[in-house]
Coordinates of C-alpha atoms and ligand atoms in Angstrom, one line a residue:
M2 CA 70.2 192.8 71.7
E3 CA 69.5 192.6 68.0
E4 CA 68.8 189.1 66.8
K5 CA 69.1 188.5 63.0
D6 CA 67.0 185.9 61.4
E7 CA 69.8 184.5 59.3
K8 CA 73.1 185.0 60.9
Q9 CA 76.0 186.1 58.7
L10 CA 78.9 183.8 58.5
N11 CA 81.8 184.8 60.6
F12 CA 85.3 184.8 58.9
L13 CA 86.1 181.3 60.1
E14 CA 82.9 179.9 58.8
E15 CA 83.6 181.5 55.4
I16 CA 87.1 179.9 55.3
I17 CA 85.8 176.5 56.3
E18 CA 82.9 176.6 53.7
K19 CA 85.3 177.7 51.0
G20 CA 87.7 174.8 51.8
L21 CA 84.9 172.3 51.9
N22 CA 83.5 173.5 48.6
D23 CA 86.8 173.6 46.7
G24 CA 87.8 170.1 48.1
S25 CA 90.7 171.3 50.2
Y26 CA 89.5 168.8 52.8
K27 CA 86.5 166.5 53.1
S28 CA 85.8 167.2 56.8
I29 CA 87.3 169.5 59.4
L30 CA 89.2 168.6 62.6
T31 CA 89.8 171.4 65.2
R32 CA 91.4 171.2 68.5
F33 CA 91.3 172.9 71.9
P34 CA 94.9 173.0 73.2
P35 CA 95.0 174.2 76.9
E36 CA 98.2 174.1 78.8
P37 CA 97.4 172.2 82.1
N38 CA 98.8 175.0 84.3
G39 CA 95.6 176.3 85.7
Y40 CA 91.8 176.1 85.6
L41 CA 89.9 177.2 82.5
H42 CA 88.5 180.7 82.4
I43 CA 85.7 182.4 80.5
G44 CA 88.2 183.3 77.7
H45 CA 88.9 179.6 77.3
A46 CA 85.1 179.0 77.1
K47 CA 85.1 181.3 74.0
S48 CA 87.8 179.2 72.4
I49 CA 86.0 176.0 73.4
C50 CA 82.6 177.1 72.0
L51 CA 84.4 178.2 68.8
N52 CA 86.4 175.1 68.2
F53 CA 83.7 172.6 69.2
G54 CA 81.0 174.7 67.7
L55 CA 82.6 175.0 64.3
A56 CA 83.3 171.3 64.1
K57 CA 79.7 170.5 65.1
K58 CA 78.3 172.9 62.6
Y59 CA 80.2 171.4 59.8
G60 CA 80.0 167.7 60.8
G61 CA 83.6 167.6 61.9
K62 CA 85.4 166.7 65.1
T63 CA 87.4 168.3 67.8
N64 CA 90.4 167.0 69.7
L65 CA 91.3 168.0 73.2
R66 CA 95.1 168.4 73.4
F67 CA 97.0 169.2 76.5
D68 CA 99.8 171.4 75.5
D69 CA 102.1 170.0 78.2
T70 CA 105.5 171.1 77.1
N71 CA 106.4 173.1 80.2
P72 CA 106.8 170.6 83.0
V73 CA 107.4 173.1 85.8
K74 CA 104.0 174.6 86.0
E75 CA 101.8 171.7 85.0
D76 CA 99.8 169.2 87.0
T77 CA 97.2 166.4 86.7
E78 CA 94.9 168.4 89.0
Y79 CA 94.6 170.8 86.1
V80 CA 94.2 168.1 83.5
D81 CA 91.2 166.7 85.4
S82 CA 89.5 170.1 86.0
I83 CA 89.9 171.0 82.3
Q84 CA 88.1 167.9 81.2
N85 CA 85.4 168.4 83.8
D86 CA 84.8 171.9 82.7
I87 CA 84.6 171.1 78.9
R88 CA 82.1 168.3 79.6
W89 CA 80.0 170.6 81.8
L90 CA 79.8 173.1 79.0
G91 CA 78.3 170.4 76.9
F92 CA 81.1 169.4 74.6
E93 CA 82.6 166.0 73.9
W94 CA 86.0 165.6 72.2
A95 CA 86.9 163.1 69.6
G96 CA 90.2 162.2 71.2
V97 CA 92.3 163.4 74.1
H98 CA 95.9 163.9 73.3
Y99 CA 99.0 165.2 75.0
A100 CA 101.8 167.1 73.3
S101 CA 104.1 165.0 75.5
D102 CA 102.9 161.9 73.6
Y103 CA 104.7 163.4 70.6
F104 CA 108.0 164.1 72.3
E105 CA 109.8 161.2 70.6
Q106 CA 108.4 162.1 67.2
L107 CA 109.3 165.8 67.7
Y108 CA 112.8 164.8 68.7
Q109 CA 113.2 162.7 65.6
W110 CA 112.0 165.6 63.4
A111 CA 114.5 167.8 65.1
E112 CA 117.3 165.4 64.2
L113 CA 116.0 165.5 60.6
L114 CA 116.1 169.3 60.6
I115 CA 119.7 169.1 61.9
S116 CA 120.6 166.7 59.1
K117 CA 119.2 169.1 56.5
G118 CA 121.4 171.8 57.9
L119 CA 118.3 173.6 59.3
A120 CA 119.0 173.5 63.0
Y121 CA 122.0 173.9 65.2
V122 CA 123.1 173.6 68.8
D123 CA 123.9 177.0 70.3
D124 CA 126.2 177.4 73.3
Q125 CA 125.3 181.0 73.9
T126 CA 123.6 181.9 77.2
L127 CA 119.9 183.0 77.0
E128 CA 121.1 186.6 77.7
E129 CA 123.5 186.4 74.8
I130 CA 120.9 185.0 72.5
R131 CA 118.5 187.8 73.5
A132 CA 121.1 190.5 73.0
N133 CA 122.1 189.2 69.6
R134 CA 118.6 188.9 68.3
G135 CA 118.6 192.6 67.1
T136 CA 115.5 194.7 67.1
V137 CA 112.6 195.3 64.8
T138 CA 114.7 198.0 63.0
S139 CA 118.2 196.4 63.2
P140 CA 119.3 192.9 62.2
G141 CA 120.5 190.3 64.7
K142 CA 124.0 188.9 64.9
D143 CA 124.9 185.3 63.9
S144 CA 125.9 183.0 66.8
P145 CA 129.5 182.0 66.8
W146 CA 128.1 178.4 66.9
R147 CA 125.9 178.8 63.9
N148 CA 128.1 177.0 61.4
R149 CA 128.8 173.8 63.3
S150 CA 128.8 170.7 61.2
V151 CA 125.8 168.4 61.0
E152 CA 127.8 165.7 62.8
E153 CA 128.8 168.0 65.6
N154 CA 125.2 169.3 66.0
L155 CA 123.8 165.7 66.0
D156 CA 126.3 164.6 68.6
L157 CA 125.6 167.6 70.8
F158 CA 121.9 167.4 70.5
R159 CA 122.0 163.6 71.4
R160 CA 124.1 164.5 74.4
M161 CA 121.6 167.2 75.4
R162 CA 118.9 164.5 75.4
A163 CA 121.2 162.1 77.3
G164 CA 121.4 164.6 80.1
E165 CA 125.1 165.5 79.8
F166 CA 124.6 169.3 80.1
E167 CA 123.2 171.6 82.6
D168 CA 120.0 173.6 82.4
G169 CA 120.5 176.7 80.2
S170 CA 123.9 175.7 78.9
R171 CA 122.8 175.0 75.4
V172 CA 119.7 175.2 73.1
L173 CA 118.7 173.8 69.8
R174 CA 117.8 176.6 67.3
A175 CA 116.3 176.6 63.8
K176 CA 118.8 178.0 61.3
I177 CA 116.8 180.5 59.3
D178 CA 117.9 184.1 59.1
M179 CA 119.2 186.4 61.8
A180 CA 118.3 189.5 59.7
H181 CA 114.8 188.4 58.9
P182 CA 112.2 191.3 59.3
N183 CA 110.0 188.9 61.2
M184 CA 111.8 188.5 64.5
M185 CA 110.3 185.0 64.9
F186 CA 112.5 183.9 62.0
R187 CA 115.8 184.9 63.7
D188 CA 116.8 181.4 64.5
P189 CA 114.0 180.6 67.0
I190 CA 114.8 178.2 69.9
M191 CA 113.4 174.8 69.3
Y192 CA 114.6 173.0 72.5
R193 CA 115.9 173.9 75.9
I194 CA 117.5 171.8 78.6
L195 CA 115.4 171.5 81.7
H196 CA 116.0 168.8 84.2
A197 CA 112.5 168.8 85.6
H198 CA 110.0 166.1 86.4
H199 CA 107.0 166.0 84.0
H200 CA 103.6 165.1 85.2
R201 CA 103.3 162.4 82.5
T202 CA 106.7 161.6 81.2
G203 CA 108.4 161.6 84.6
D204 CA 112.1 161.9 84.3
K205 CA 112.4 160.5 80.8
W206 CA 113.2 163.9 79.2
C207 CA 115.5 166.7 80.2
I208 CA 115.1 168.6 77.0
Y209 CA 111.7 170.1 76.2
P210 CA 110.4 171.6 72.9
M211 CA 109.3 175.2 72.7
Y212 CA 105.8 176.3 71.8
D213 CA 106.6 177.2 68.2
Y214 CA 108.2 174.0 67.5
A215 CA 105.7 171.7 69.3
H216 CA 102.4 173.3 68.5
G217 CA 102.2 173.1 64.7
Q218 CA 103.8 169.7 64.6
S219 CA 101.3 168.4 67.1
D220 CA 98.5 169.8 65.0
S221 CA 100.0 168.1 61.9
I222 CA 100.4 164.7 63.7
E223 CA 96.7 164.8 64.5
G224 CA 95.7 166.0 61.1
I225 CA 94.1 169.2 62.4
T226 CA 92.7 171.2 59.5
H227 CA 92.0 174.4 61.4
S228 CA 94.3 175.4 64.2
I229 CA 92.4 178.3 65.7
C230 CA 94.2 180.6 68.2
T231 CA 94.2 184.1 69.5
L232 CA 95.5 187.2 67.6
E233 CA 98.8 187.5 69.4
F234 CA 100.0 184.4 67.5
D235 CA 99.6 185.9 64.1
I236 CA 103.3 186.8 64.0
H237 CA 104.0 183.1 64.7
R238 CA 102.1 181.8 61.8
P239 CA 104.8 182.1 59.2
L240 CA 107.1 180.1 61.5
Y241 CA 104.3 177.6 62.0
D242 CA 104.1 177.1 58.3
W243 CA 107.9 177.0 57.9
F244 CA 108.4 174.0 60.2
I245 CA 105.6 172.1 58.5
Q246 CA 107.0 172.8 55.0
Q247 CA 110.5 171.9 55.9
L248 CA 109.4 168.6 57.4
G249 CA 106.9 167.9 54.6
I250 CA 104.2 166.8 57.0
F251 CA 100.4 167.3 57.0
P252 CA 99.6 170.9 56.2
S253 CA 97.6 172.1 59.2
H254 CA 96.8 175.8 59.0
Q255 CA 96.6 178.4 61.8
Y256 CA 93.8 181.1 62.0
E257 CA 93.6 183.8 64.6
F258 CA 90.7 185.5 66.3
A259 CA 90.4 188.2 69.0
R260 CA 90.8 187.0 72.5
L261 CA 88.0 187.7 74.9
N262 CA 88.5 190.5 77.4
I263 CA 85.9 191.4 80.0
D264 CA 85.7 194.6 82.0
Y265 CA 86.4 194.5 85.8
T266 CA 88.1 191.1 85.3
V267 CA 91.6 189.7 85.0
M268 CA 91.9 186.7 82.8
S269 CA 95.5 185.5 82.8
K270 CA 96.0 182.1 84.5
R271 CA 99.1 183.5 86.2
K272 CA 97.1 186.2 87.9
L273 CA 94.2 183.9 88.7
L274 CA 96.7 181.5 90.3
Q275 CA 98.1 184.4 92.4
L276 CA 94.6 185.2 93.7
V277 CA 94.2 181.6 94.8
K278 CA 97.7 181.1 96.2
E279 CA 97.6 184.3 98.2
H280 CA 94.1 183.7 99.5
Y281 CA 92.4 186.7 98.0
V282 CA 89.7 184.2 97.0
S283 CA 88.7 180.9 98.5
G284 CA 89.9 178.9 95.5
W285 CA 89.8 178.5 91.8
D286 CA 86.0 178.0 92.1
D287 CA 85.4 181.0 94.2
P288 CA 82.1 182.4 92.8
R289 CA 83.8 185.7 92.1
M290 CA 86.4 184.1 89.9
P291 CA 86.1 184.3 86.1
T292 CA 86.9 180.6 85.9
I293 CA 84.4 178.2 84.4
C294 CA 84.2 176.4 87.8
G295 CA 83.8 179.8 89.5
F296 CA 80.9 180.6 87.2
R297 CA 79.4 177.2 87.8
R298 CA 79.5 177.7 91.5
R299 CA 78.1 181.2 91.0
G300 CA 75.0 179.6 89.4
Y301 CA 75.8 180.1 85.7
T302 CA 74.4 177.4 83.4
P303 CA 76.2 175.9 80.5
E304 CA 73.5 177.3 78.2
S305 CA 74.1 180.8 79.5
I306 CA 77.8 180.6 78.9
R307 CA 77.3 179.2 75.4
S308 CA 74.8 181.8 74.5
F309 CA 77.2 184.5 75.8
C310 CA 80.0 183.2 73.6
D311 CA 77.6 183.0 70.7
R312 CA 76.5 186.5 71.2
I313 CA 80.0 188.1 71.3
G314 CA 80.9 186.3 68.1
V315 CA 84.3 186.1 66.6
A316 CA 86.2 189.2 65.7
K317 CA 89.6 189.9 64.2
R318 CA 90.1 193.0 66.4
D319 CA 90.6 193.1 70.2
N320 CA 87.8 194.6 72.2
I321 CA 86.5 194.6 75.8
I322 CA 83.1 193.0 76.5
S323 CA 80.9 194.2 79.3
Y324 CA 80.5 191.9 82.3
S325 CA 76.8 192.8 82.2
L326 CA 76.5 190.9 78.9
L327 CA 77.3 187.7 80.9
E328 CA 74.6 188.6 83.4
F329 CA 72.2 189.3 80.7
S330 CA 72.8 185.8 79.2
L331 CA 72.4 184.2 82.6
R332 CA 69.1 186.0 83.4
E333 CA 67.7 185.2 80.0
H334 CA 68.2 181.5 80.7
L335 CA 67.3 181.4 84.3
N336 CA 64.2 183.4 83.7
K337 CA 63.0 180.4 81.6
V338 CA 64.1 177.6 83.9
A339 CA 64.6 178.7 87.5
Q340 CA 61.9 177.8 90.0
R341 CA 60.5 180.8 91.9
R342 CA 60.7 180.6 95.7
M343 CA 60.2 183.2 98.4
A344 CA 63.1 184.1 100.6
V345 CA 63.7 187.0 103.0
L346 CA 67.3 188.0 103.2
N347 CA 67.1 190.8 105.8
P348 CA 64.1 189.8 107.9
V349 CA 61.9 191.8 110.2
K350 CA 58.9 190.2 112.0
L351 CA 55.4 191.1 110.8
V352 CA 52.4 190.1 113.1
I353 CA 48.8 190.1 111.8
D354 CA 46.9 190.9 114.9
N355 CA 43.4 189.9 113.6
Y356 CA 44.6 186.5 112.1
P357 CA 43.2 183.8 114.3
A358 CA 45.8 182.6 116.8
G359 CA 47.2 179.2 116.0
Q360 CA 45.6 179.1 112.5
E361 CA 47.7 178.0 109.5
E362 CA 46.8 177.6 105.9
L363 CA 48.3 176.7 102.5
L364 CA 48.3 179.2 99.7
T365 CA 48.9 178.4 96.1
A366 CA 52.0 179.9 94.4
V367 CA 53.2 179.6 90.8
N368 CA 56.5 177.8 90.3
N369 CA 57.5 179.5 87.1
P370 CA 55.2 181.9 85.2
E371 CA 57.4 181.3 82.1
N372 CA 56.6 177.6 82.1
E373 CA 53.2 176.4 83.0
A374 CA 54.5 172.8 83.1
D375 CA 56.4 173.6 86.3
G376 CA 53.1 173.8 88.0
K377 CA 52.2 175.2 91.4
R378 CA 53.1 174.6 95.0
Q379 CA 51.5 175.2 98.4
V380 CA 53.2 177.8 100.6
P381 CA 52.3 177.8 104.4
F382 CA 51.0 180.9 105.9
C383 CA 50.2 182.0 109.5
G384 CA 49.8 185.1 111.5
E385 CA 53.5 185.6 112.0
L386 CA 55.7 186.3 109.1
Y387 CA 59.0 187.7 108.1
I388 CA 59.3 190.4 105.5
E389 CA 62.2 192.3 104.1
R390 CA 63.4 195.1 106.3
D391 CA 63.6 197.3 103.2
D392 CA 59.9 196.7 102.5
F393 CA 58.9 198.8 105.4
M394 CA 59.5 202.5 106.1
E395 CA 58.1 204.4 109.1
N396 CA 58.4 207.7 107.3
P397 CA 58.3 206.9 103.7
P398 CA 59.2 209.4 100.9
K399 CA 56.7 210.0 98.1
K400 CA 56.3 207.1 95.7
Y401 CA 57.3 204.5 98.2
F402 CA 54.7 201.8 97.5
R403 CA 55.7 199.2 100.0
L404 CA 54.5 199.0 103.6
S405 CA 54.3 202.0 105.9
P406 CA 52.0 203.0 108.8
G407 CA 48.5 203.2 107.5
T408 CA 49.1 201.9 104.0
E409 CA 47.8 198.7 102.6
V410 CA 49.9 196.3 100.5
R411 CA 49.5 192.8 99.0
L412 CA 51.4 189.9 100.5
R413 CA 52.3 187.9 97.4
Y414 CA 49.9 185.0 96.8
A415 CA 48.2 185.8 100.2
Y416 CA 46.3 188.8 101.5
F417 CA 46.1 192.5 101.7
V418 CA 47.5 193.8 105.0
T419 CA 47.5 197.3 106.5
C420 CA 50.1 198.4 109.0
T421 CA 48.8 199.6 112.3
S422 CA 51.8 200.1 114.6
V423 CA 55.5 199.1 115.2
E424 CA 57.5 197.9 118.2
K425 CA 61.0 199.2 118.7
D426 CA 63.9 198.2 120.9
A427 CA 65.8 200.6 123.2
E428 CA 68.0 201.9 120.3
G429 CA 64.9 202.6 118.2
N430 CA 65.3 199.7 115.8
I431 CA 62.0 198.3 114.6
T432 CA 61.6 194.8 116.0
C433 CA 58.0 194.0 115.0
I434 CA 55.5 195.4 112.5
H435 CA 51.8 195.0 113.4
C436 CA 49.2 194.7 110.7
T437 CA 45.6 193.7 110.2
Y438 CA 44.5 191.7 107.2
D439 CA 41.4 191.5 105.0
P440 CA 40.3 187.8 104.9
A441 CA 38.3 188.6 101.7
T442 CA 41.5 189.2 99.8
R443 CA 42.8 185.6 100.0
G444 CA 44.9 184.8 97.0
G445 CA 45.8 188.4 96.5
D446 CA 42.8 190.2 95.0
A447 CA 40.0 192.3 96.6
P448 CA 36.4 191.3 95.7
D449 CA 35.4 195.0 95.9
G450 CA 38.0 195.7 93.2
R451 CA 40.2 198.0 95.4
K452 CA 43.8 198.2 94.4
V453 CA 47.0 198.4 96.3
K454 CA 50.2 199.9 94.9
G455 CA 52.7 197.5 96.4
T456 CA 53.2 193.7 96.5
I457 CA 55.8 192.3 98.9
H458 CA 57.1 188.8 99.5
W459 CA 57.1 187.1 102.9
V460 CA 57.9 183.8 104.6
S461 CA 55.9 182.2 107.4
A462 CA 57.9 182.7 110.6
R463 CA 56.7 179.3 111.9
H464 CA 57.7 177.4 108.8
A465 CA 60.7 179.3 107.6
V466 CA 64.1 177.6 107.0
D467 CA 67.2 179.4 108.0
A468 CA 70.0 180.0 105.5
E469 CA 73.2 181.8 104.9
V470 CA 73.3 183.9 101.7
R471 CA 76.5 185.2 100.1
M472 CA 76.1 188.3 98.2
F473 CA 78.8 189.0 95.6
D474 CA 79.9 192.1 93.9
R475 CA 82.7 192.6 91.3
L476 CA 86.0 191.2 92.4
F477 CA 87.8 194.3 91.0
A478 CA 86.8 197.9 91.5
A479 CA 88.5 199.1 88.4
E480 CA 87.2 198.7 84.9
A481 CA 90.7 197.6 83.6
P482 CA 92.3 196.0 86.7
D483 CA 95.5 195.3 84.7
E484 CA 96.1 198.9 84.1
V485 CA 98.1 200.1 87.1
P486 CA 100.5 203.0 87.7
E487 CA 104.1 202.2 88.0
G488 CA 105.0 200.3 91.1
G489 CA 101.4 199.0 91.5
T490 CA 99.9 195.6 90.9
F491 CA 96.5 194.4 89.7
L492 CA 95.8 193.5 93.4
D493 CA 95.6 197.2 94.2
N494 CA 92.4 197.1 92.2
L495 CA 90.6 194.4 94.2
N496 CA 87.2 195.5 95.5
P497 CA 87.3 195.2 99.3
D498 CA 83.5 194.7 99.4
S499 CA 83.1 192.0 96.9
L500 CA 81.6 189.6 99.4
Q501 CA 78.9 190.2 101.9
V502 CA 77.6 187.3 104.0
L503 CA 74.0 187.4 105.3
N504 CA 73.6 185.0 108.2
N505 CA 70.0 185.3 109.1
C506 CA 68.0 184.6 106.0
K507 CA 64.6 182.9 105.9
I508 CA 63.3 180.8 103.1
E509 CA 60.0 179.1 102.5
P510 CA 60.1 175.4 103.5
A511 CA 59.8 173.9 100.0
I512 CA 63.5 174.6 99.6
V513 CA 64.4 171.7 101.9
D514 CA 63.1 169.2 99.4
D515 CA 64.2 171.2 96.4
V516 CA 67.9 170.8 97.3
K517 CA 67.8 167.3 98.7
T518 CA 69.0 165.4 95.6
P519 CA 72.4 166.4 94.1
N520 CA 72.2 168.1 90.8
K521 CA 74.2 166.7 87.9
E522 CA 74.7 168.6 84.7
N523 CA 76.4 166.8 81.8
G524 CA 77.8 164.4 84.4
V525 CA 79.2 167.2 86.5
D526 CA 78.0 168.3 90.0
A527 CA 76.2 171.6 89.6
P528 CA 74.1 173.7 92.0
H529 CA 70.4 174.0 92.4
R530 CA 69.2 177.4 91.0
F531 CA 66.2 179.5 92.0
Q532 CA 64.7 182.8 91.5
F533 CA 64.0 184.3 95.0
E534 CA 61.1 186.5 94.1
R535 CA 61.9 190.2 93.8
L536 CA 65.5 189.6 94.9
G537 CA 67.4 187.9 92.1
Y538 CA 68.8 184.5 91.1
F539 CA 70.4 182.3 93.7
C540 CA 72.0 178.9 93.9
T541 CA 73.1 176.4 96.5
D542 CA 76.7 176.4 97.5
P543 CA 78.7 173.2 98.2
D544 CA 79.7 174.7 101.6
G545 CA 76.1 174.2 102.7
S546 CA 74.5 171.0 104.1
S547 CA 70.9 169.9 105.0
D548 CA 71.3 171.5 108.5
H549 CA 73.0 174.6 107.2
L550 CA 71.8 175.9 103.9
V551 CA 74.1 178.2 102.0
F552 CA 73.2 180.1 98.9
N553 CA 75.1 182.3 96.5
R554 CA 73.5 185.2 94.7
S555 CA 74.1 184.6 91.0
C556 CA 72.8 187.9 89.8
T557 CA 70.2 190.4 90.5
L558 CA 66.9 190.7 88.7
K559 CA 67.0 193.3 86.0
D560 CA 64.8 195.7 87.9
S561 CA 65.9 194.7 91.3
F562 CA 65.9 196.8 94.4
K563 CA 68.9 197.0 96.6
I564 CA 69.0 195.1 99.9
G565 CA 70.7 196.3 103.0
Ligands
ATP11 P1 96.4 182.6 79.8 O1 97.1 183.7 79.2 O2 95.1 183.0 80.5 O3 97.3 181.7 80.7 P2 96.7 180.9 77.7 O4 96.5 181.4 76.3 O5 98.1 180.8 78.1 O6 95.8 181.7 78.6 P3 96.2 178.2 77.1 O7 95.9 177.1 78.1 O8 97.4 178.1 76.3 O9 96.0 179.5 77.9 O10 94.9 178.4 76.1 C1 94.2 177.4 75.5 C2 93.5 178.0 74.4 O11 92.5 178.9 74.8 C3 94.4 178.7 73.4 O12 94.0 178.3 72.1 C4 94.1 180.1 73.6 O13 94.3 180.9 72.5 C5 92.7 180.1 74.1 N1 92.4 181.3 75.0 C6 93.1 181.6 76.1 N2 92.7 182.8 76.6 C7 91.7 183.2 75.8 C8 90.8 184.4 75.8 N3 90.9 185.3 76.7 N4 89.9 184.5 74.7 C9 89.9 183.5 73.8 N5 90.6 182.4 73.8 C10 91.5 182.2 74.7
MG12 MG1 99.4 179.5 76.7

């Protein structure tokens, strides 16, 4: 990855600096406006890093606003998880607001537009409205109700609010131009009737504002200077401006950037909800999910997600980012901060026949070669160890530098050992590897200067702690899971082997103390993370307990070897 000394300004930074310099505003106020209808995903993280990041850079502030105008799909569970995830990422909002707090103001402004002859109640069905909208190449048709008097419109709109009419029987529309080249201007719907319970306003309202009417006005009420959203909203922008102009309220402005797409991943909340509801995953925080809580459970750090978002930058054109860039960002951070431990995922016994029976000793291991301050620890050693099954081959190919009959290898931090024989069960599986060791090589070097080609990790069989380790692969087998032939669904692209559970893993005993105290990160529960030497990065899973340790593999090491 190329790192420039002085980063070029992105297009949003250019806009902000220009406005600050020419006095358009003294400070900036951005907002992050999630709809509380699901958990946040990595795409939202990009929006969060952008909105909060820009405000921070220019000494401004960011509001958190719940865009809760659709009562049917929204829930307080989502409100709580969203706040949790933003905090965990390391951001603090200036104020927390709800679009539903503005329902009364939005209603009053709607009456104002009606009084100005700029909105009307339409009795057409939704199908009729759709059919009469025209197409990109042909104009729409005026509704037969378009020229109602202001008095009649006000009366009907008040009665809509009062609950006199059934769902879908009437809507309030802005009166603009049914032949406008921008379809958004063809009398957009402002309000619909919906007799539904809202998670905050209860049963107070039975009419709810549409996105285009609610969003810009909410921005304006809060005094948002830069309303940043994804590219698909660019055709909405003129309408955003139109409402603000007609109402003569604070001139918030909308700016669009390319949404984040990642290969082998689906990112719409609707699809993520389906994966959860239909039990394709264990929950929103399943470590294979692209949700922020899923990444947290997988072992991602806030720093790694922020640096990922920084690295991909902001573009004005859609593109697809490789999942491996996320892993790159994670490895880069964990390499600096994760403590190294020894673990054996797929164990086979190794017995050192010439090691004095009953003897035990402590060997010194480095906690993190990237950070001397992390110090050293003592790892217990004895004549019976576990090593990785893959680190032994009876009939090795050329260039296999690990253990095989007659070869000598280094046991990390310990001794040189040479394999002398193996024991097998009736089926021919190796059950025990016999070795001899050279006591003069204690610590891992031979005084006579002789070299070995391979170094393998190990765990003392007498001291090992048992653990379950969950190995994850991509949730989807297809690069673009959303692209399916007719009649198919994205579910057809699920990877059937995305989870492999290893039940018989052995870890050095230091791990027991390592995971004793709960880990909090920005006030949020987070896992303990480690590098298991030569294997990858792993973290504790909340399914585990002190009697039954459970770890998730976060990612492999760059030059990892494959287990199993
Ligand atoms: P989804 O389509 O996944 O349901 P959404 O856009 O409906 O997402 P919101 O809760 O409305 O979800 O989004 C809150 C903010 O996050 C919006 O400003 C939206 O533009 C931004 N956002 C959502 N998805 C992405 C993405 N993939 N990349 C960047 N920003 C995103
Ligand atoms: Mg949305």
